[in-house]
Short mmCIF file of C-alpha atoms in Angstrom, two decimals:
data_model
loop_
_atom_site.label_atom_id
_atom_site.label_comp_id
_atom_site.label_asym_id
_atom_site.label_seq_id
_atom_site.Cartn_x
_atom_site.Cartn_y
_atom_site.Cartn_z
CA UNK A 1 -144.74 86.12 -60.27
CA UNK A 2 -141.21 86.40 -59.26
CA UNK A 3 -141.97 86.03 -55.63
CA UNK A 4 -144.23 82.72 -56.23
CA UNK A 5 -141.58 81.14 -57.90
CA UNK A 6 -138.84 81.98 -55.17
CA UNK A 7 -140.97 80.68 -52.63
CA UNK A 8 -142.24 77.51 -54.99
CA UNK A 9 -138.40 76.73 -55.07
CA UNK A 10 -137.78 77.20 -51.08
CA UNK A 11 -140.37 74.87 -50.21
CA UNK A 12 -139.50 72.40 -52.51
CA UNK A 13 -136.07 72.57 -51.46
CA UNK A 14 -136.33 72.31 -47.87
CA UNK A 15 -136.85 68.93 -47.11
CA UNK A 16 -133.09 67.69 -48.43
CA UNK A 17 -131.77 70.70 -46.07
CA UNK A 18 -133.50 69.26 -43.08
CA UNK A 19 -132.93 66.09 -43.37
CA UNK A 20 -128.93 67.02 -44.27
CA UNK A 21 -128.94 69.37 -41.46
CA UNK A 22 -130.42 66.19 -39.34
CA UNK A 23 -127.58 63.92 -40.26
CA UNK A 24 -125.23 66.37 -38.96
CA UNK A 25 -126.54 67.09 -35.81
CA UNK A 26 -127.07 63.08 -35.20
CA UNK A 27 -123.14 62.20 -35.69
CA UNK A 28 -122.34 64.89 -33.86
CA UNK A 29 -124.61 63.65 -31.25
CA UNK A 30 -122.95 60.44 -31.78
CA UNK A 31 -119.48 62.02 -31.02
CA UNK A 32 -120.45 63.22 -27.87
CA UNK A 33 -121.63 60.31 -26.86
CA UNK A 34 -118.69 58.73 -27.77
CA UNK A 35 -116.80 61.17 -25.64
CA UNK A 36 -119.14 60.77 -22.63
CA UNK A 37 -118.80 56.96 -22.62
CA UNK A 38 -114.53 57.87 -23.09
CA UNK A 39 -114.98 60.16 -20.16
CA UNK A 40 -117.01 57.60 -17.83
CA UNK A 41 -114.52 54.76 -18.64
CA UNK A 42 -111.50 57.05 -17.45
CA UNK A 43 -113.56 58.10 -14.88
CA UNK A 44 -114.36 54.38 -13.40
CA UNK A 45 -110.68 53.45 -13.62
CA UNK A 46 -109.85 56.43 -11.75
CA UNK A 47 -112.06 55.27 -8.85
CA UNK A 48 -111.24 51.94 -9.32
CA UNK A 49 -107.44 52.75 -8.72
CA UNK A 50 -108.55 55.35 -5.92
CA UNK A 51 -110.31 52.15 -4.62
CA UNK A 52 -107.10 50.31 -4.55
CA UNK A 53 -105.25 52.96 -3.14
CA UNK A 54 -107.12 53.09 -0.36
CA UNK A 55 -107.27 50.05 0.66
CA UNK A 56 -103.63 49.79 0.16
CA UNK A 57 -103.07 52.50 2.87
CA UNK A 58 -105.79 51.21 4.89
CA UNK A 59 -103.46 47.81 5.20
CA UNK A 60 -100.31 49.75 5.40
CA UNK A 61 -102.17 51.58 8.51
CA UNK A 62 -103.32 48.28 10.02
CA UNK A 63 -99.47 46.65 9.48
CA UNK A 64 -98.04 50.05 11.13
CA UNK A 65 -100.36 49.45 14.07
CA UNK A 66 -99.64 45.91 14.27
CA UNK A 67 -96.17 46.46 14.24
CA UNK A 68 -96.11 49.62 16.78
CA UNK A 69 -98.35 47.34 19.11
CA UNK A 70 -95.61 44.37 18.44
CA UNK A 71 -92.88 47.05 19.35
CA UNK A 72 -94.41 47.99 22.65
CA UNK A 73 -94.68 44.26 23.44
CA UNK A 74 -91.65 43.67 22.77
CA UNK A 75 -90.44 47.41 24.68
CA UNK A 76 -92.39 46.49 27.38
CA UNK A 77 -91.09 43.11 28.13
CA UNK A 78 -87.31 43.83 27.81
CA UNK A 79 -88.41 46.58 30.42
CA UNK A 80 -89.69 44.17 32.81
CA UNK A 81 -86.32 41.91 32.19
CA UNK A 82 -82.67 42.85 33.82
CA UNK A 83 -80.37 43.64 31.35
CA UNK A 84 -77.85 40.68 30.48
CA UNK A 85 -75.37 40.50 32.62
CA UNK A 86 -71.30 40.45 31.35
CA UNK A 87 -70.37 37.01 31.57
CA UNK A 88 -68.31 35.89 35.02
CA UNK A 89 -65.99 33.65 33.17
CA UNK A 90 -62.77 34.64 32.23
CA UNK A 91 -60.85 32.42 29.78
CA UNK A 92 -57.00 32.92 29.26
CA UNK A 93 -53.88 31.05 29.07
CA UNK A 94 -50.28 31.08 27.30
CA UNK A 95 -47.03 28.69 26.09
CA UNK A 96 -44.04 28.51 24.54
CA UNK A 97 -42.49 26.13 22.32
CA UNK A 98 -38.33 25.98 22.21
CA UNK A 99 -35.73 24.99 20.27
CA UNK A 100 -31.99 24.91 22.30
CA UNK A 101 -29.01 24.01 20.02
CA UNK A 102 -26.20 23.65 22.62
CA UNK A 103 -22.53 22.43 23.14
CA UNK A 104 -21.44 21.04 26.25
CA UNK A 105 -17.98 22.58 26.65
CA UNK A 106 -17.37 20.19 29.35
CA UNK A 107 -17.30 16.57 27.29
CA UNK A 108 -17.89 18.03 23.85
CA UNK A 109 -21.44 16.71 23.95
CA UNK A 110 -24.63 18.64 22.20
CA UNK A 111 -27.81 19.20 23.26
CA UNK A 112 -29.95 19.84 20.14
CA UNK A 113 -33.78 20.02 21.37
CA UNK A 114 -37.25 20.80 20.56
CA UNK A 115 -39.84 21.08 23.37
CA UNK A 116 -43.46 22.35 24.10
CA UNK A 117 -42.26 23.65 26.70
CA UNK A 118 -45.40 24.90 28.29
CA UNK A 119 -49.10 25.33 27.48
CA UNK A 120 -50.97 27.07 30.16
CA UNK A 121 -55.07 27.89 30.88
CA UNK A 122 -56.57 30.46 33.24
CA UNK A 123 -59.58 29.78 34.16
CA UNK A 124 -61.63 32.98 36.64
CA UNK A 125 -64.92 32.56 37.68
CA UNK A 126 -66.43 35.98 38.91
CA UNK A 127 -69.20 35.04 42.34
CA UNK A 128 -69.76 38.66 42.24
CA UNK A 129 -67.91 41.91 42.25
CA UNK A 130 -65.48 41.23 44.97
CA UNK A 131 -65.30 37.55 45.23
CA UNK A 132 -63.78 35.32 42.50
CA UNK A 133 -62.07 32.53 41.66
CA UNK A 134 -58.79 32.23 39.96
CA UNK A 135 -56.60 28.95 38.80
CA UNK A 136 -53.93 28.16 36.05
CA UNK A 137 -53.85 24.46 34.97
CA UNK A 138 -50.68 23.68 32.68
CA UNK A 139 -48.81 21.14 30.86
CA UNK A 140 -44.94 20.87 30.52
CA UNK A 141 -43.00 19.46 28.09
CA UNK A 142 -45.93 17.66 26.49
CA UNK A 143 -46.24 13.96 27.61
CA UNK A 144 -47.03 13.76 31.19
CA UNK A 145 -47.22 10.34 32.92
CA UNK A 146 -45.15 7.31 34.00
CA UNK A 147 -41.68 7.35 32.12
CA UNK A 148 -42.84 10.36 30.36
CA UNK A 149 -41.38 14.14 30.20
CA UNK A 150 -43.73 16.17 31.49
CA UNK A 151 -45.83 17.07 34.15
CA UNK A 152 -49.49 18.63 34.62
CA UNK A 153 -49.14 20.76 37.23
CA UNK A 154 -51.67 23.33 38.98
CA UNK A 155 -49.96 26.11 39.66
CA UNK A 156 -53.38 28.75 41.08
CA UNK A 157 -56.23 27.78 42.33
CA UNK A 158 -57.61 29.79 44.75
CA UNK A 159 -60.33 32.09 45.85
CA UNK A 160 -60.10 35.88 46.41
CA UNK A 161 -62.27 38.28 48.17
CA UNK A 162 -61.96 42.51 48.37
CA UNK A 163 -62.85 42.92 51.86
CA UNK A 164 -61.83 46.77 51.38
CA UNK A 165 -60.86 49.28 48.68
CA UNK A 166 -57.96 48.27 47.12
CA UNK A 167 -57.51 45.72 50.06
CA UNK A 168 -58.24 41.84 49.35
CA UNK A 169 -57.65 38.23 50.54
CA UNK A 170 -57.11 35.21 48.88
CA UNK A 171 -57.04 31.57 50.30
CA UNK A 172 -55.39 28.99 48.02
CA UNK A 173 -52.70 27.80 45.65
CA UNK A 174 -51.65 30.71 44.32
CA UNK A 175 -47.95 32.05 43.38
CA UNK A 176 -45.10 33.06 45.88
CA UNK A 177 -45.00 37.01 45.23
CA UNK A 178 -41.00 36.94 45.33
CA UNK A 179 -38.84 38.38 41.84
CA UNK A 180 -39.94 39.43 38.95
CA UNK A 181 -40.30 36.99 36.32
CA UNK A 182 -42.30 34.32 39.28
CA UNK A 183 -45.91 35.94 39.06
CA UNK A 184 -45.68 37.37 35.34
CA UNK A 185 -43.62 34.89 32.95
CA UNK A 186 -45.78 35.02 29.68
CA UNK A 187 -43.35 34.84 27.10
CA UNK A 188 -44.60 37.85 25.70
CA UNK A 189 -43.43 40.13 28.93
CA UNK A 190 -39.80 38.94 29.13
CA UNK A 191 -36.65 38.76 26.79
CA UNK A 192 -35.04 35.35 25.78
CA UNK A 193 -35.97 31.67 25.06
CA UNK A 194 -35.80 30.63 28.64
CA UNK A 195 -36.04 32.05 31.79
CA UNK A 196 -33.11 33.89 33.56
CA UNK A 197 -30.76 30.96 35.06
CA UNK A 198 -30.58 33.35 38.38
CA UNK A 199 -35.14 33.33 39.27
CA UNK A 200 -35.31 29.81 38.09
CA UNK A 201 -32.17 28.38 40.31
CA UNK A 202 -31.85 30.76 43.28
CA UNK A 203 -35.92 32.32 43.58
CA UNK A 204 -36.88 29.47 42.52
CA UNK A 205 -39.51 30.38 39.66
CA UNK A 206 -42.16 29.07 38.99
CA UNK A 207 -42.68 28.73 42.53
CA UNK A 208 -46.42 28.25 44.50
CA UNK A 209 -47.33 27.32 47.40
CA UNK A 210 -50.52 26.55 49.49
CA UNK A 211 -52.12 28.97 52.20
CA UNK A 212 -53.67 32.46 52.69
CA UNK A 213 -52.57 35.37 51.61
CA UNK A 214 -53.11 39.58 51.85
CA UNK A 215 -52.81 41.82 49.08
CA UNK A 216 -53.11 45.56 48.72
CA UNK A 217 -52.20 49.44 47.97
CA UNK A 218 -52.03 52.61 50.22
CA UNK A 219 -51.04 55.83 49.70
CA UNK A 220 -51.36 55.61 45.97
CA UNK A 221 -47.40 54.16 44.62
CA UNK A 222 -47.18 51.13 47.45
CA UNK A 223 -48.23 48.04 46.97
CA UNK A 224 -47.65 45.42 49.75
CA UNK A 225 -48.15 41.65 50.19
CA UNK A 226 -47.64 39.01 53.16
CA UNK A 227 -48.71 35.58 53.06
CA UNK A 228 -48.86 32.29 55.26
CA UNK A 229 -48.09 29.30 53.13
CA UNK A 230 -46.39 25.46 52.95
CA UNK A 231 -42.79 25.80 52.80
CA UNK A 232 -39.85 24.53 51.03
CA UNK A 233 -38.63 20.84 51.61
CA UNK A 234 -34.91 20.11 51.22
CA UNK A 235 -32.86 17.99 51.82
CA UNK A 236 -28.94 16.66 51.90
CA UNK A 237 -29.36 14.42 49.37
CA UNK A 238 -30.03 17.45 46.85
CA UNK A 239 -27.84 18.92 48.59
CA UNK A 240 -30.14 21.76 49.83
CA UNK A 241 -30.79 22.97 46.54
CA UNK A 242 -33.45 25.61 46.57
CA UNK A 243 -35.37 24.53 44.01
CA UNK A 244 -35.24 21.17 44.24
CA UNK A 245 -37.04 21.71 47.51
CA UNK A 246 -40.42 22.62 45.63
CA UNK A 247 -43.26 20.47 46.70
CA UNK A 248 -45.93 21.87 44.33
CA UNK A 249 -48.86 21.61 47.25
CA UNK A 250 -48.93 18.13 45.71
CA UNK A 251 -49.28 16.12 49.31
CA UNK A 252 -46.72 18.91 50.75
CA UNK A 253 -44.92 18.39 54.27
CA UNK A 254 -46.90 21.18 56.11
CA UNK A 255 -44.53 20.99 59.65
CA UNK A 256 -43.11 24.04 58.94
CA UNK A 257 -44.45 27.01 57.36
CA UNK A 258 -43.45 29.72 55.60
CA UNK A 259 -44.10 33.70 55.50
CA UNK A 260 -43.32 36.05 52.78
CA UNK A 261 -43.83 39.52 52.71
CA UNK A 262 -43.05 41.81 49.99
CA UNK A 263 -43.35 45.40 49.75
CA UNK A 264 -43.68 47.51 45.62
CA UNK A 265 -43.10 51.00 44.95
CA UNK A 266 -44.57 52.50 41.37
CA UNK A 267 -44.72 56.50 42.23
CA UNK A 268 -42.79 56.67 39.22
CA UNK A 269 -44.56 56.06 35.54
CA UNK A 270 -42.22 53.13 34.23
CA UNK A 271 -40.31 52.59 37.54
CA UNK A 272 -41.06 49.18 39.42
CA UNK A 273 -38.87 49.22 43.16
CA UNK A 274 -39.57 45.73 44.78
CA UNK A 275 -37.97 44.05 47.81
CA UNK A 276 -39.78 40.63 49.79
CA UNK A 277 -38.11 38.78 52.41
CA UNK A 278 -39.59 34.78 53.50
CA UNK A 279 -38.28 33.14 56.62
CA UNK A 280 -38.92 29.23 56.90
CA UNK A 281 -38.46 27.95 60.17
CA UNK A 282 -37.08 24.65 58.59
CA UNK A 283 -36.24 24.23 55.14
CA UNK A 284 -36.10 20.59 55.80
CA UNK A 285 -39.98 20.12 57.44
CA UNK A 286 -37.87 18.41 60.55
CA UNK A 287 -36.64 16.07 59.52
CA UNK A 288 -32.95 16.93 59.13
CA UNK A 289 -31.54 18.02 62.65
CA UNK A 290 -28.44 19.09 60.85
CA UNK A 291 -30.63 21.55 59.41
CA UNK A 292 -33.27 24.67 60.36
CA UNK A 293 -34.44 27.51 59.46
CA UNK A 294 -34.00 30.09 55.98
CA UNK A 295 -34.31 32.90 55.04
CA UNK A 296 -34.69 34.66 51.83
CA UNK A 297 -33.58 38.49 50.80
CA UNK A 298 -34.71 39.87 47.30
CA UNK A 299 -34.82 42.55 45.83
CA UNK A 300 -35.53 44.11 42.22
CA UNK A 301 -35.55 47.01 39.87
CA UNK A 302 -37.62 47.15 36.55
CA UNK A 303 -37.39 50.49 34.59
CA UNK A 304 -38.59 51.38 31.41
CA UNK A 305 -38.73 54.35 29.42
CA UNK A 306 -39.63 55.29 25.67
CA UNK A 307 -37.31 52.97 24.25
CA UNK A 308 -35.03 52.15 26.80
CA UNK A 309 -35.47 49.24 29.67
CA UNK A 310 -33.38 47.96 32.50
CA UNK A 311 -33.77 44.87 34.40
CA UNK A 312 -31.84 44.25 37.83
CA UNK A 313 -32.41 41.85 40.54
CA UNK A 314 -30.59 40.48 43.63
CA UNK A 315 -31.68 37.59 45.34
CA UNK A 316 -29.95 35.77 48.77
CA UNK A 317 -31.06 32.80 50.81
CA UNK A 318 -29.29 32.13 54.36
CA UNK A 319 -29.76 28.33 55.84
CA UNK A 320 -29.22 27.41 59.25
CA UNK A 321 -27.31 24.49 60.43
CA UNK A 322 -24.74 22.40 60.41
CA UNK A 323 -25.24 20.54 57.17
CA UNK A 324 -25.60 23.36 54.60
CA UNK A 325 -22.68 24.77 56.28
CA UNK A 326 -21.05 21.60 55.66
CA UNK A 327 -21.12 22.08 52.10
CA UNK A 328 -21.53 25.87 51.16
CA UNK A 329 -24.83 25.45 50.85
CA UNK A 330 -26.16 28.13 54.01
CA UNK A 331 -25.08 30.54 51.63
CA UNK A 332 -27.35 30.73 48.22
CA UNK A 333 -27.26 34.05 45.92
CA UNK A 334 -27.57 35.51 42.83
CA UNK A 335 -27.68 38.61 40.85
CA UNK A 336 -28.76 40.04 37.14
CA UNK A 337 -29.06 43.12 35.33
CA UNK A 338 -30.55 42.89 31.41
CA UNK A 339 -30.49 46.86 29.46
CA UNK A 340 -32.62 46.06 26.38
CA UNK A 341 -33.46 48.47 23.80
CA UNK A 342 -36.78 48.63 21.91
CA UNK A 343 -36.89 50.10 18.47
CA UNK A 344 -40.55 50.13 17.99
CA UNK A 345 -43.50 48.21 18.92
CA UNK A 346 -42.41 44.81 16.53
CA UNK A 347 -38.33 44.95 17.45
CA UNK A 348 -36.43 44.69 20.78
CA UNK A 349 -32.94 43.80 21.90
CA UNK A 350 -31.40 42.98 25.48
CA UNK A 351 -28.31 41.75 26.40
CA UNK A 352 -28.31 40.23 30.23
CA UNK A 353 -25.24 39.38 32.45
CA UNK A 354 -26.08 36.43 35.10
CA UNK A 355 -24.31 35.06 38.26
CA UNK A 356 -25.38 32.68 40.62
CA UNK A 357 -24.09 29.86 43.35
CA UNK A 358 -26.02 27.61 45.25
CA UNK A 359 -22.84 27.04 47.37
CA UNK A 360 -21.58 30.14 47.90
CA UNK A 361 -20.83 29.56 51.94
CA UNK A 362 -17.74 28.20 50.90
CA UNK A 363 -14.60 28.78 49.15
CA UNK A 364 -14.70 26.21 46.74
CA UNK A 365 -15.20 27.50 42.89
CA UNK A 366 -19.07 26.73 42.74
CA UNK A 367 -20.19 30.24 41.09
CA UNK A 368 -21.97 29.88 37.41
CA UNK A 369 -21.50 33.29 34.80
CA UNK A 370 -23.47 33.46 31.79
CA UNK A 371 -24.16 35.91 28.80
CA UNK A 372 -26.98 36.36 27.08
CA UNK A 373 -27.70 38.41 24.29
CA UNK A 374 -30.97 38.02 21.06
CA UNK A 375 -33.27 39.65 19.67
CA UNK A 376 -36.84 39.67 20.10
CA UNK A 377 -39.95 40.04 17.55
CA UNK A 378 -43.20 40.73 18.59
CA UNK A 379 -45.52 39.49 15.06
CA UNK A 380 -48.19 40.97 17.60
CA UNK A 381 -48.89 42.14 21.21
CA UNK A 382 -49.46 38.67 22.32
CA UNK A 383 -47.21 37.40 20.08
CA UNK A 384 -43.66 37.25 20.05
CA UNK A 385 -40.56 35.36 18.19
CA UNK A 386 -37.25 34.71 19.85
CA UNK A 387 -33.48 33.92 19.14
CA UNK A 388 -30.84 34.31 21.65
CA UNK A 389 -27.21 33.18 22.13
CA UNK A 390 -25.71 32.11 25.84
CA UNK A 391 -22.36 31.93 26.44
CA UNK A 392 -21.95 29.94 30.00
CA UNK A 393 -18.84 29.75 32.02
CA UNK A 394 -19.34 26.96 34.82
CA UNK A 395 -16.99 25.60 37.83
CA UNK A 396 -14.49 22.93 37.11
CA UNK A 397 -16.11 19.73 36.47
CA UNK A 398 -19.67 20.99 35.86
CA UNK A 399 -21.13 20.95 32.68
CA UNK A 400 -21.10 23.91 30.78
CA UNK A 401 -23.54 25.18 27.80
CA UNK A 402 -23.16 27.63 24.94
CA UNK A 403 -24.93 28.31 22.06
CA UNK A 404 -28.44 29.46 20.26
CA UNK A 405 -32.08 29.10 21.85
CA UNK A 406 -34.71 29.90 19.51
CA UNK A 407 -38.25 30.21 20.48
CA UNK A 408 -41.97 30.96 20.03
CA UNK A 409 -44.46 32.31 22.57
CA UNK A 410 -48.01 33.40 23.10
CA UNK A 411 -50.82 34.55 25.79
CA UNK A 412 -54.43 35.80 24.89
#
């Protein structure tokens, strides 16, 4: 009886369990599912971002071969082009612009100035490694023209050829290689506002001249020159001033030629030993037969050391004939010597003792004397700031200047 109604009560009480049993199998079922369709959703946004990522590379790829295939274009044609070439034109120039406050001591007079004095281009054209061409245009004093100040002169123009090492030949205008201020005079190189009274009066600087001309070095320290060139024209009425006898190649008397020859020695670091000699046949280009021939001795130290320099130079012409003689004027000379001291790269000082006569074949008093002593400051190496005082004795009669030059001066 017992056992009926246990098993009465187990089959009437298993349907409920099923079907509760059933519910619980179907949400978990459900779950799953759930967490299948999760899983495949991750699963296609993880291939759809693998999808992405390769096509991303696959264009990166493609724009690294592009580009490497641009590259050895562009490798390959600069191959097959010659590699540019440094330019052959050279570009240069310089000036000055001074200021001269001056008393006459002769009349009492002043001379109280300011003047451009000079602005100056180089031009070079290279034609190839050993033949170029070199010229210097410039521009004095500003206004050039009919009742006008200035001047615009070409002072180089010529064309120069290395037919051998350290051996060349020029053919041209180009400057007379006599003292030391005539072939380099950029205001930068030189002490003082102007340029010593003794190269401008007695060498005469600037000089040039018109002709042909050798150039070279041998056994390492010498240096020589010797040129064939238009000469000097002088005459009585400037009383056979040197420089006034400058004819600038500008339609230049060519009936008597000139040849200067000048020989350098540098076999010491810092020590410049220079001597040229010219000889004219007539200063006058014939047509003064009181007149004839010149000739010109110079000669020239330049030393510097550390901080120490030391100018000296020593310059003579001799004229033939009557007429100079007449007047002292056979005889033309002059001498300098400028110690300067520099205290570093911005600050130098120089004092300079000067002494010249263009009649010194006489025995009249015809001999000039002047002092010079300033202060320059170089802003930079191209650039340089100047003041100076002169103190000028002159012969009786002639006018006589003292006082302070100021100046400014470039080259580049």
């Amino acid at each position: 009886m017992k056992r009926f109604l246990m098993t009465a009560m187990l089959v009437a009480g298993y349907p409920a369990f099923a079907e509760a049993q059933s519910e619980e199998v179907r949400a978990l079922i459900e779950a799953q599912q759930q967490q299948i369709e999760l899983l495949q959703q991750q699963l296609d946004a993880t291939r759809a971002s693998l999808q992405m990522l390769s096509e991303r590379v696959e264009s990166n790829t493609q724009s690294s071969e592009e580009a490497n295939e641009k590259a050895e274009i562009l490798a390959d044609t600069m191959d097959s082009q010659p590699a540019p070439a440094v330019s052959p034109v050279k570009l240069g120039g310089y000036g000055e612009l001074h200021v001269n406050m001056l008393d006459n001591q002769l009349n009492g007079e002043s001379k109280n100035e300011l003047d451009l004095h000079r602005f100056v281009l180089f031009y070079q054209h290279d034609f190839t490694d050993r033949l170029r061409f070199n010229s210097e245009l410039e521009i004095e004093h500003a206004l050039a023209g009919d009742g006008k100040p200035g001047e615009v002169e070409l002072e180089q123009a010529y064309v120069e050829y290395d037919w051998a090492r350290n051996h060349s030949f020029k053919a041209g205008v180009f400057l007379v290689p006599v003292g030391i201020l005539n072939e380099t005079h950029e205001p930068p190189t030189f002490y003082g506002t102007e340029r010593n009274p003794v190269e401008r009066n007695i060498i005469p600087t600037t000089w040039w001249e018109g002709g042909a001309a050798l150039t070279g070095r041998f056994a390492d320290a010498f240096r020589y020159d010797f040129g064939v060139h238009s000469g000097l024209f002088t005459t009585a009425e400037d009383g056979y001033a040197i420089r006034a006898g400058r004819q600038k190649t500008a339609k230049a008397r060519f009936d008597s030629q000139a040849y200067t020859g000048r020989l350098r020695w540098l076999g010491i670091p810092g020590l410049e030993l220079s001597a040229s000699v010219q000889y004219q046949q007539d200063i006058t280009q014939e047509t003064d037969p009181t007149a004839g021939g010149a000739w010109l001795y110079s000669a020239h130290a330049a030393f510097q050391r550390k901080h120490f320099g030391l100018r000296a130079l020593y310059a003579d012409w001799s004229l033939d004939g009557a007429g100079p003689q007449a007047i002292g004027a056979d005889r033309q000379a002059g001498w300098y010597v400028e110690p300067s001291w520099r205290f570093n790269s911005s600050w130098g000082v120089f004092a300079r003792y000067n002494q010249w006569d263009n009649r010194a074949g006489n025995a009249t008093d015809s001999e000039y004397t002047q002092w010079d002593v300033g202060v320059n400051y170089w802003l930079h190496p191209n650039v340089v700031f100047k003041l100076d005082y002169q103190d000028q004795d002159a012969p009786a009669g002639k006018s006589e200047y003292d006082g302070w030059n100021l100046g400014v001066g470039y080259q580049f």
